[in-house]
Amino acid sequence: MDDYASDTDSDYTSYWRDWFISSRGNEYFCEIDEDYLTDRFNLTGLNTEVHYYQYALDLVTDVFDMEVDDNMREQIENSARQLYGLVHARYIVTTRGLAKMMEKYKQGVFGKCPRVICESQHLLPMGQHDIAKSSNVKLYCARCEDIYNPKSSRHNTIDGAFFGTSFHNILFQVYPTLLPKKTQRRYEPRIYGFRVHASAALMRWQEERREEMKDRLRIQNMETGFEDEDEGDDDIESEEDEEDEGRDGIDDMFEGRMQPVQ
């Protein structure tokens, strides 16, 4: 029985990274190259952030051969997870790391945007802080430029610092062709086909500010970053004009009847 336990522990420590990557709930992580893990320069400063740092590093790099009790093993295991996550945040902004995460992004491993108008845009994991245990991982949509919680409870517990605040932005800087066009479409609340006045006024103001911004960008010969929807602008404007004329007619009809109270 002891021999069997010893063999199991040996197999476990020999393939810790394979086990970690293939474990349920760790789909967001990519495998860190062994050369990167064994380069002490890449681990600078982590010895002060991770308990049992050396034991954890030995476990991650598959050289841990020390016999410990179950309680100690659990603590080392937790430290190894944290160490791998913090190194992971550094690795995924390297050339190799970006390439691996880019493939995951293209395959939709991180999920799709829940916003209907984004049309199932693929998401990217990100952290709101670079300090461990500050907040859990979020998912970033490059189309609507908003962040969301992961759907699965398994992913909700992942530390956001394991991906950092810069990774998703660096990925689109290195692979600009992956950056989707910003959408100009928004949901318009309507009652019997007529836009709700307060929401319509707010949206009209926002659209005017957006058009002003786009005009300034065009003057500077810069890309607006929005998808091309100019072809349908005339139709949209004509529909809005018709609605405005209808509202103006209704306002005029009641204007003469409504007098201020003396």
PDB file of C-alpha atoms in Angstrom:
ATOM      1  CA  MET A   1       0.000   0.000   0.000  1.00  0.00           C
ATOM      2  CA  ASP A   2       2.841   2.366   0.869  1.00  0.00           C
ATOM      3  CA  ASP A   3       4.541   1.554  -2.424  1.00  0.00           C
ATOM      4  CA  TYR A   4       1.331   2.375  -4.297  1.00  0.00           C
ATOM      5  CA  ALA A   5       0.983   5.708  -2.484  1.00  0.00           C
ATOM      6  CA  SER A   6       4.614   6.514  -3.208  1.00  0.00           C
ATOM      7  CA  ASP A   7       4.150   5.790  -6.922  1.00  0.00           C
ATOM      8  CA  THR A   8       1.014   7.943  -7.032  1.00  0.00           C
ATOM      9  CA  ASP A   9       2.783  10.868  -5.375  1.00  0.00           C
ATOM     10  CA  SER A  10       5.676  10.501  -7.783  1.00  0.00           C
ATOM     11  CA  ASP A  11       3.399  10.566 -10.819  1.00  0.00           C
ATOM     12  CA  TYR A  12       1.531  13.521  -9.361  1.00  0.00           C
ATOM     13  CA  THR A  13       4.659  15.615  -8.834  1.00  0.00           C
ATOM     14  CA  SER A  14       6.117  14.616 -12.194  1.00  0.00           C
ATOM     15  CA  TYR A  15       3.172  15.977 -14.126  1.00  0.00           C
ATOM     16  CA  TRP A  16       1.877  18.755 -11.901  1.00  0.00           C
ATOM     17  CA  ARG A  17       1.569  21.341 -14.698  1.00  0.00           C
ATOM     18  CA  ASP A  18      -0.224  18.903 -16.987  1.00  0.00           C
ATOM     19  CA  TRP A  19      -2.587  18.052 -14.159  1.00  0.00           C
ATOM     20  CA  PHE A  20      -3.176  21.735 -13.347  1.00  0.00           C
ATOM     21  CA  ILE A  21      -3.894  22.785 -16.938  1.00  0.00           C
ATOM     22  CA  SER A  22      -6.228  19.844 -17.561  1.00  0.00           C
ATOM     23  CA  SER A  23      -8.119  20.286 -14.278  1.00  0.00           C
ATOM     24  CA  ARG A  24     -11.712  21.422 -14.527  1.00  0.00           C
ATOM     25  CA  GLY A  25     -11.967  25.163 -13.971  1.00  0.00           C
ATOM     26  CA  ASN A  26      -8.452  25.969 -15.216  1.00  0.00           C
ATOM     27  CA  GLU A  27      -9.392  26.295 -18.891  1.00  0.00           C
ATOM     28  CA  TYR A  28      -8.439  29.984 -18.901  1.00  0.00           C
ATOM     29  CA  PHE A  29      -4.771  29.189 -18.197  1.00  0.00           C
ATOM     30  CA  CYS A  30      -2.179  28.322 -20.813  1.00  0.00           C
ATOM     31  CA  GLU A  31       0.828  26.125 -20.179  1.00  0.00           C
ATOM     32  CA  ILE A  32       3.945  28.034 -19.173  1.00  0.00           C
ATOM     33  CA  ASP A  33       7.138  26.930 -20.893  1.00  0.00           C
ATOM     34  CA  GLU A  34       9.568  25.144 -18.582  1.00  0.00           C
ATOM     35  CA  ASP A  35      12.417  27.426 -19.689  1.00  0.00           C
ATOM     36  CA  TYR A  36      10.398  30.422 -18.497  1.00  0.00           C
ATOM     37  CA  LEU A  37       9.669  28.807 -15.146  1.00  0.00           C
ATOM     38  CA  THR A  38      13.272  27.865 -14.488  1.00  0.00           C
ATOM     39  CA  ASP A  39      14.622  31.333 -15.285  1.00  0.00           C
ATOM     40  CA  ARG A  40      14.901  33.022 -11.884  1.00  0.00           C
ATOM     41  CA  PHE A  41      14.726  36.475 -13.483  1.00  0.00           C
ATOM     42  CA  ASN A  42      11.099  35.810 -14.415  1.00  0.00           C
ATOM     43  CA  LEU A  43      10.289  35.007 -10.781  1.00  0.00           C
ATOM     44  CA  THR A  44      11.759  38.161  -9.290  1.00  0.00           C
ATOM     45  CA  GLY A  45       9.866  39.326  -6.207  1.00  0.00           C
ATOM     46  CA  LEU A  46       7.486  36.376  -6.024  1.00  0.00           C
ATOM     47  CA  ASN A  47       9.316  34.802  -3.090  1.00  0.00           C
ATOM     48  CA  THR A  48       7.852  37.526  -0.842  1.00  0.00           C
ATOM     49  CA  GLU A  49       4.291  36.989  -2.116  1.00  0.00           C
ATOM     50  CA  VAL A  50       4.031  33.200  -1.974  1.00  0.00           C
ATOM     51  CA  HIS A  51       4.208  31.108   1.199  1.00  0.00           C
ATOM     52  CA  TYR A  52       6.452  28.040   0.988  1.00  0.00           C
ATOM     53  CA  TYR A  53       7.881  29.607  -2.168  1.00  0.00           C
ATOM     54  CA  GLN A  54      10.702  27.121  -2.731  1.00  0.00           C
ATOM     55  CA  TYR A  55       8.520  24.065  -2.118  1.00  0.00           C
ATOM     56  CA  ALA A  56       5.867  25.496  -4.428  1.00  0.00           C
ATOM     57  CA  LEU A  57       8.434  26.171  -7.137  1.00  0.00           C
ATOM     58  CA  ASP A  58       9.796  22.645  -6.820  1.00  0.00           C
ATOM     59  CA  LEU A  59       6.281  21.268  -7.218  1.00  0.00           C
ATOM     60  CA  VAL A  60       5.512  23.417 -10.266  1.00  0.00           C
ATOM     61  CA  THR A  61       8.817  22.525 -11.925  1.00  0.00           C
ATOM     62  CA  ASP A  62       8.342  18.802 -11.158  1.00  0.00           C
ATOM     63  CA  VAL A  63      11.343  18.352  -8.863  1.00  0.00           C
ATOM     64  CA  PHE A  64       9.499  18.109  -5.540  1.00  0.00           C
ATOM     65  CA  ASP A  65      10.493  14.834  -3.846  1.00  0.00           C
ATOM     66  CA  MET A  66       9.965  15.616  -0.167  1.00  0.00           C
ATOM     67  CA  GLU A  67       7.663  13.473   1.986  1.00  0.00           C
ATOM     68  CA  VAL A  68       5.189  15.654   3.897  1.00  0.00           C
ATOM     69  CA  ASP A  69       1.917  15.122   5.736  1.00  0.00           C
ATOM     70  CA  ASP A  70      -1.444  15.835   4.151  1.00  0.00           C
ATOM     71  CA  ASN A  71      -1.852  19.238   5.806  1.00  0.00           C
ATOM     72  CA  MET A  72       1.558  20.430   4.639  1.00  0.00           C
ATOM     73  CA  ARG A  73       0.943  19.051   1.154  1.00  0.00           C
ATOM     74  CA  GLU A  74      -2.309  20.994   0.904  1.00  0.00           C
ATOM     75  CA  GLN A  75      -0.578  24.235   1.885  1.00  0.00           C
ATOM     76  CA  ILE A  76       2.196  23.652  -0.634  1.00  0.00           C
ATOM     77  CA  GLU A  77      -0.417  22.838  -3.270  1.00  0.00           C
ATOM     78  CA  ASN A  78      -2.231  26.131  -2.621  1.00  0.00           C
ATOM     79  CA  SER A  79       1.072  28.002  -2.797  1.00  0.00           C
ATOM     80  CA  ALA A  80       1.917  26.257  -6.069  1.00  0.00           C
ATOM     81  CA  ARG A  81      -1.409  27.383  -7.550  1.00  0.00           C
ATOM     82  CA  GLN A  82      -0.755  30.969  -6.512  1.00  0.00           C
ATOM     83  CA  LEU A  83       2.815  30.883  -7.793  1.00  0.00           C
ATOM     84  CA  TYR A  84       1.746  29.454 -11.139  1.00  0.00           C
ATOM     85  CA  GLY A  85      -0.973  32.088 -11.449  1.00  0.00           C
ATOM     86  CA  LEU A  86       1.350  35.009 -10.709  1.00  0.00           C
ATOM     87  CA  VAL A  87       3.966  33.697 -13.145  1.00  0.00           C
ATOM     88  CA  HIS A  88       1.166  33.132 -15.654  1.00  0.00           C
ATOM     89  CA  ALA A  89       0.281  36.861 -15.556  1.00  0.00           C
ATOM     90  CA  ARG A  90       3.872  37.649 -16.572  1.00  0.00           C
ATOM     91  CA  TYR A  91       4.141  34.886 -19.141  1.00  0.00           C
ATOM     92  CA  ILE A  92       1.014  35.761 -21.152  1.00  0.00           C
ATOM     93  CA  VAL A  93       2.417  39.173 -22.105  1.00  0.00           C
ATOM     94  CA  THR A  94       5.476  37.545 -23.723  1.00  0.00           C
ATOM     95  CA  THR A  95       5.549  36.598 -27.395  1.00  0.00           C
ATOM     96  CA  ARG A  96       4.999  32.899 -26.685  1.00  0.00           C
ATOM     97  CA  GLY A  97       2.326  33.542 -24.100  1.00  0.00           C
ATOM     98  CA  LEU A  98       0.395  35.939 -26.319  1.00  0.00           C
ATOM     99  CA  ALA A  99       0.417  33.413 -29.155  1.00  0.00           C
ATOM    100  CA  LYS A 100      -1.028  30.690 -26.912  1.00  0.00           C
ATOM    101  CA  MET A 101      -3.725  32.953 -25.482  1.00  0.00           C
ATOM    102  CA  MET A 102      -4.545  34.252 -28.965  1.00  0.00           C
ATOM    103  CA  GLU A 103      -5.341  30.710 -30.077  1.00  0.00           C
ATOM    104  CA  LYS A 104      -7.606  30.222 -27.078  1.00  0.00           C
ATOM    105  CA  TYR A 105      -9.323  33.528 -27.854  1.00  0.00           C
ATOM    106  CA  LYS A 106      -9.954  32.564 -31.476  1.00  0.00           C
ATOM    107  CA  GLN A 107     -11.415  29.231 -30.365  1.00  0.00           C
ATOM    108  CA  GLY A 108     -13.784  30.985 -27.951  1.00  0.00           C
ATOM    109  CA  VAL A 109     -12.387  29.201 -24.891  1.00  0.00           C
ATOM    110  CA  PHE A 110     -13.140  32.206 -22.673  1.00  0.00           C
ATOM    111  CA  GLY A 111     -16.764  32.450 -23.733  1.00  0.00           C
ATOM    112  CA  LYS A 112     -18.852  34.948 -25.694  1.00  0.00           C
ATOM    113  CA  CYS A 113     -20.255  38.354 -24.836  1.00  0.00           C
ATOM    114  CA  PRO A 114     -23.733  38.090 -23.264  1.00  0.00           C
ATOM    115  CA  ARG A 115     -24.752  41.400 -24.853  1.00  0.00           C
ATOM    116  CA  VAL A 116     -27.065  40.537 -27.748  1.00  0.00           C
ATOM    117  CA  ILE A 117     -25.947  43.419 -29.973  1.00  0.00           C
ATOM    118  CA  CYS A 118     -22.307  42.224 -29.755  1.00  0.00           C
ATOM    119  CA  GLU A 119     -23.325  39.124 -31.739  1.00  0.00           C
ATOM    120  CA  SER A 120     -21.396  36.509 -29.707  1.00  0.00           C
ATOM    121  CA  GLN A 121     -18.117  38.407 -29.699  1.00  0.00           C
ATOM    122  CA  HIS A 122     -15.354  36.323 -28.078  1.00  0.00           C
ATOM    123  CA  LEU A 123     -14.160  37.438 -24.645  1.00  0.00           C
ATOM    124  CA  LEU A 124     -10.773  37.694 -22.960  1.00  0.00           C
ATOM    125  CA  PRO A 125      -9.926  37.134 -19.274  1.00  0.00           C
ATOM    126  CA  MET A 126      -8.599  40.149 -17.379  1.00  0.00           C
ATOM    127  CA  GLY A 127      -7.964  41.355 -13.866  1.00  0.00           C
ATOM    128  CA  GLN A 128      -9.062  44.618 -12.328  1.00  0.00           C
ATOM    129  CA  HIS A 129      -5.960  44.615 -10.106  1.00  0.00           C
ATOM    130  CA  ASP A 130      -2.395  43.334 -10.417  1.00  0.00           C
ATOM    131  CA  ILE A 131      -2.210  42.514  -6.716  1.00  0.00           C
ATOM    132  CA  ALA A 132      -3.252  38.992  -5.725  1.00  0.00           C
ATOM    133  CA  LYS A 133      -6.488  38.414  -3.789  1.00  0.00           C
ATOM    134  CA  SER A 134      -7.886  41.848  -4.699  1.00  0.00           C
ATOM    135  CA  SER A 135     -10.650  40.702  -7.071  1.00  0.00           C
ATOM    136  CA  ASN A 136     -11.657  37.711  -9.161  1.00  0.00           C
ATOM    137  CA  VAL A 137     -11.154  37.364 -12.911  1.00  0.00           C
ATOM    138  CA  LYS A 138     -13.474  39.235 -15.296  1.00  0.00           C
ATOM    139  CA  LEU A 139     -14.147  38.799 -19.006  1.00  0.00           C
ATOM    140  CA  TYR A 140     -13.547  41.694 -21.405  1.00  0.00           C
ATOM    141  CA  CYS A 141     -15.471  42.290 -24.630  1.00  0.00           C
ATOM    142  CA  ALA A 142     -13.507  44.326 -27.154  1.00  0.00           C
ATOM    143  CA  ARG A 143     -16.660  45.141 -29.121  1.00  0.00           C
ATOM    144  CA  CYS A 144     -18.696  46.922 -26.440  1.00  0.00           C
ATOM    145  CA  GLU A 145     -15.617  47.567 -24.257  1.00  0.00           C
ATOM    146  CA  ASP A 146     -17.329  46.303 -21.131  1.00  0.00           C
ATOM    147  CA  ILE A 147     -16.473  43.573 -18.611  1.00  0.00           C
ATOM    148  CA  TYR A 148     -18.562  40.668 -17.347  1.00  0.00           C
ATOM    149  CA  ASN A 149     -18.473  37.953 -14.713  1.00  0.00           C
ATOM    150  CA  PRO A 150     -17.728  34.417 -15.931  1.00  0.00           C
ATOM    151  CA  LYS A 151     -20.818  32.232 -16.249  1.00  0.00           C
ATOM    152  CA  SER A 152     -19.310  29.237 -14.472  1.00  0.00           C
ATOM    153  CA  SER A 153     -18.790  29.282 -10.700  1.00  0.00           C
ATOM    154  CA  ARG A 154     -15.560  27.358 -11.310  1.00  0.00           C
ATOM    155  CA  HIS A 155     -14.091  30.350 -13.119  1.00  0.00           C
ATOM    156  CA  ASN A 156     -15.557  32.940 -10.767  1.00  0.00           C
ATOM    157  CA  THR A 157     -13.105  31.916  -8.069  1.00  0.00           C
ATOM    158  CA  ILE A 158      -9.969  32.515 -10.182  1.00  0.00           C
ATOM    159  CA  ASP A 159      -7.849  35.430  -9.003  1.00  0.00           C
ATOM    160  CA  GLY A 160      -7.860  38.327 -11.476  1.00  0.00           C
ATOM    161  CA  ALA A 161      -4.174  38.993 -10.779  1.00  0.00           C
ATOM    162  CA  PHE A 162      -3.372  35.734 -12.600  1.00  0.00           C
ATOM    163  CA  PHE A 163      -4.161  37.595 -15.855  1.00  0.00           C
ATOM    164  CA  GLY A 164      -3.410  41.188 -14.884  1.00  0.00           C
ATOM    165  CA  THR A 165      -4.763  44.515 -16.056  1.00  0.00           C
ATOM    166  CA  SER A 166      -2.663  44.850 -19.222  1.00  0.00           C
ATOM    167  CA  PHE A 167      -2.842  41.502 -21.001  1.00  0.00           C
ATOM    168  CA  HIS A 168      -5.999  42.068 -23.071  1.00  0.00           C
ATOM    169  CA  ASN A 169      -4.811  45.476 -24.265  1.00  0.00           C
ATOM    170  CA  ILE A 170      -1.361  44.175 -25.194  1.00  0.00           C
ATOM    171  CA  LEU A 171      -2.920  41.282 -27.126  1.00  0.00           C
ATOM    172  CA  PHE A 172      -4.818  43.675 -29.413  1.00  0.00           C
ATOM    173  CA  GLN A 173      -1.710  45.836 -29.825  1.00  0.00           C
ATOM    174  CA  VAL A 174       0.274  42.817 -31.027  1.00  0.00           C
ATOM    175  CA  TYR A 175      -2.603  41.333 -33.057  1.00  0.00           C
ATOM    176  CA  PRO A 176      -4.563  44.396 -34.267  1.00  0.00           C
ATOM    177  CA  THR A 177      -6.487  42.335 -36.833  1.00  0.00           C
ATOM    178  CA  LEU A 178      -8.286  40.614 -33.957  1.00  0.00           C
ATOM    179  CA  LEU A 179      -9.715  43.896 -32.695  1.00  0.00           C
ATOM    180  CA  PRO A 180     -13.394  44.058 -33.705  1.00  0.00           C
ATOM    181  CA  LYS A 181     -15.087  47.208 -34.939  1.00  0.00           C
ATOM    182  CA  LYS A 182     -16.942  49.117 -32.243  1.00  0.00           C
ATOM    183  CA  THR A 183     -20.669  48.832 -32.672  1.00  0.00           C
ATOM    184  CA  GLN A 184     -22.852  51.923 -33.083  1.00  0.00           C
ATOM    185  CA  ARG A 185     -26.043  50.007 -32.496  1.00  0.00           C
ATOM    186  CA  ARG A 186     -27.875  50.306 -29.217  1.00  0.00           C
ATOM    187  CA  TYR A 187     -31.121  48.981 -27.917  1.00  0.00           C
ATOM    188  CA  GLU A 188     -33.860  51.618 -28.189  1.00  0.00           C
ATOM    189  CA  PRO A 189     -36.723  51.286 -25.712  1.00  0.00           C
ATOM    190  CA  ARG A 190     -40.055  51.771 -27.506  1.00  0.00           C
ATOM    191  CA  ILE A 191     -43.755  51.810 -26.632  1.00  0.00           C
ATOM    192  CA  TYR A 192     -46.030  50.813 -29.515  1.00  0.00           C
ATOM    193  CA  GLY A 193     -43.227  51.648 -31.940  1.00  0.00           C
ATOM    194  CA  PHE A 194     -42.468  55.094 -30.486  1.00  0.00           C
ATOM    195  CA  ARG A 195     -39.223  55.676 -28.644  1.00  0.00           C
ATOM    196  CA  VAL A 196     -39.559  56.502 -24.949  1.00  0.00           C
ATOM    197  CA  HIS A 197     -38.996  60.238 -24.709  1.00  0.00           C
ATOM    198  CA  ALA A 198     -36.413  60.413 -21.863  1.00  0.00           C
ATOM    199  CA  SER A 199     -34.364  57.524 -23.264  1.00  0.00           C
ATOM    200  CA  ALA A 200     -34.649  58.889 -26.801  1.00  0.00           C
ATOM    201  CA  ALA A 201     -33.413  62.324 -25.698  1.00  0.00           C
ATOM    202  CA  LEU A 202     -30.444  60.774 -23.902  1.00  0.00           C
ATOM    203  CA  MET A 203     -29.570  58.575 -26.872  1.00  0.00           C
ATOM    204  CA  ARG A 204     -29.856  61.537 -29.258  1.00  0.00           C
ATOM    205  CA  TRP A 205     -27.431  63.506 -27.086  1.00  0.00           C
ATOM    206  CA  GLN A 206     -24.999  60.563 -26.963  1.00  0.00           C
ATOM    207  CA  GLU A 207     -25.214  60.098 -30.730  1.00  0.00           C
ATOM    208  CA  GLU A 208     -24.436  63.781 -31.276  1.00  0.00           C
ATOM    209  CA  ARG A 209     -21.364  63.561 -29.021  1.00  0.00           C
ATOM    210  CA  ARG A 210     -20.218  60.411 -30.843  1.00  0.00           C
ATOM    211  CA  GLU A 211     -20.587  62.069 -34.245  1.00  0.00           C
ATOM    212  CA  GLU A 212     -18.586  65.055 -33.001  1.00  0.00           C
ATOM    213  CA  MET A 213     -15.843  62.712 -31.836  1.00  0.00           C
ATOM    214  CA  LYS A 214     -15.834  60.887 -35.176  1.00  0.00           C
ATOM    215  CA  ASP A 215     -15.600  64.214 -37.037  1.00  0.00           C
ATOM    216  CA  ARG A 216     -12.586  65.222 -34.945  1.00  0.00           C
ATOM    217  CA  LEU A 217     -10.924  61.894 -35.690  1.00  0.00           C
ATOM    218  CA  ARG A 218     -11.583  62.252 -39.425  1.00  0.00           C
ATOM    219  CA  ILE A 219     -10.061  65.738 -39.408  1.00  0.00           C
ATOM    220  CA  GLN A 220      -6.929  64.204 -37.887  1.00  0.00           C
ATOM    221  CA  ASN A 221      -7.033  61.421 -40.529  1.00  0.00           C
ATOM    222  CA  MET A 222      -7.473  58.805 -37.827  1.00  0.00           C
ATOM    223  CA  GLU A 223      -9.603  55.679 -37.848  1.00  0.00           C
ATOM    224  CA  THR A 224     -12.803  56.107 -35.879  1.00  0.00           C
ATOM    225  CA  GLY A 225     -12.766  52.495 -34.668  1.00  0.00           C
ATOM    226  CA  PHE A 226     -16.494  52.103 -35.326  1.00  0.00           C
ATOM    227  CA  GLU A 227     -17.988  49.615 -37.714  1.00  0.00           C
ATOM    228  CA  ASP A 228     -19.236  50.960 -41.044  1.00  0.00           C
ATOM    229  CA  GLU A 229     -22.916  51.701 -40.735  1.00  0.00           C
ATOM    230  CA  ASP A 230     -23.054  54.889 -42.792  1.00  0.00           C
ATOM    231  CA  GLU A 231     -25.022  53.157 -45.551  1.00  0.00           C
ATOM    232  CA  GLY A 232     -28.018  52.820 -43.284  1.00  0.00           C
ATOM    233  CA  ASP A 233     -27.682  56.247 -41.702  1.00  0.00           C
ATOM    234  CA  ASP A 234     -29.929  57.931 -44.296  1.00  0.00           C
ATOM    235  CA  ASP A 235     -32.715  55.444 -43.660  1.00  0.00           C
ATOM    236  CA  ILE A 236     -32.339  55.804 -39.906  1.00  0.00           C
ATOM    237  CA  GLU A 237     -32.337  59.596 -40.159  1.00  0.00           C
ATOM    238  CA  SER A 238     -35.441  59.572 -42.385  1.00  0.00           C
ATOM    239  CA  GLU A 239     -37.258  57.347 -39.891  1.00  0.00           C
ATOM    240  CA  GLU A 240     -36.228  59.630 -37.043  1.00  0.00           C
ATOM    241  CA  ASP A 241     -37.383  62.685 -39.010  1.00  0.00           C
ATOM    242  CA  GLU A 242     -40.763  61.075 -39.579  1.00  0.00           C
ATOM    243  CA  GLU A 243     -41.064  60.285 -35.884  1.00  0.00           C
ATOM    244  CA  ASP A 244     -39.977  63.819 -34.953  1.00  0.00           C
ATOM    245  CA  GLU A 245     -42.539  65.273 -37.371  1.00  0.00           C
ATOM    246  CA  GLY A 246     -45.217  63.059 -35.835  1.00  0.00           C
ATOM    247  CA  ARG A 247     -44.258  64.161 -32.349  1.00  0.00           C
ATOM    248  CA  ASP A 248     -44.147  67.812 -33.459  1.00  0.00           C
ATOM    249  CA  GLY A 249     -47.638  67.490 -34.918  1.00  0.00           C
ATOM    250  CA  ILE A 250     -48.944  66.046 -31.676  1.00  0.00           C
ATOM    251  CA  ASP A 251     -47.180  68.746 -29.662  1.00  0.00           C
ATOM    252  CA  ASP A 252     -48.654  71.469 -31.896  1.00  0.00           C
ATOM    253  CA  MET A 253     -52.117  69.978 -31.522  1.00  0.00           C
ATOM    254  CA  PHE A 254     -51.982  70.234 -27.754  1.00  0.00           C
ATOM    255  CA  GLU A 255     -49.948  73.430 -27.559  1.00  0.00           C
ATOM    256  CA  GLY A 256     -52.932  75.707 -28.200  1.00  0.00           C
ATOM    257  CA  ARG A 257     -55.104  73.896 -25.684  1.00  0.00           C
ATOM    258  CA  MET A 258     -52.684  73.855 -22.782  1.00  0.00           C
ATOM    259  CA  GLN A 259     -52.437  77.289 -21.189  1.00  0.00           C
ATOM    260  CA  PRO A 260     -50.484  78.136 -18.077  1.00  0.00           C
ATOM    261  CA  VAL A 261     -52.515  78.522 -14.914  1.00  0.00           C
ATOM    262  CA  GLN A 262     -53.042  82.163 -14.043  1.00  0.00           C
TER     263      GLN A 262
END
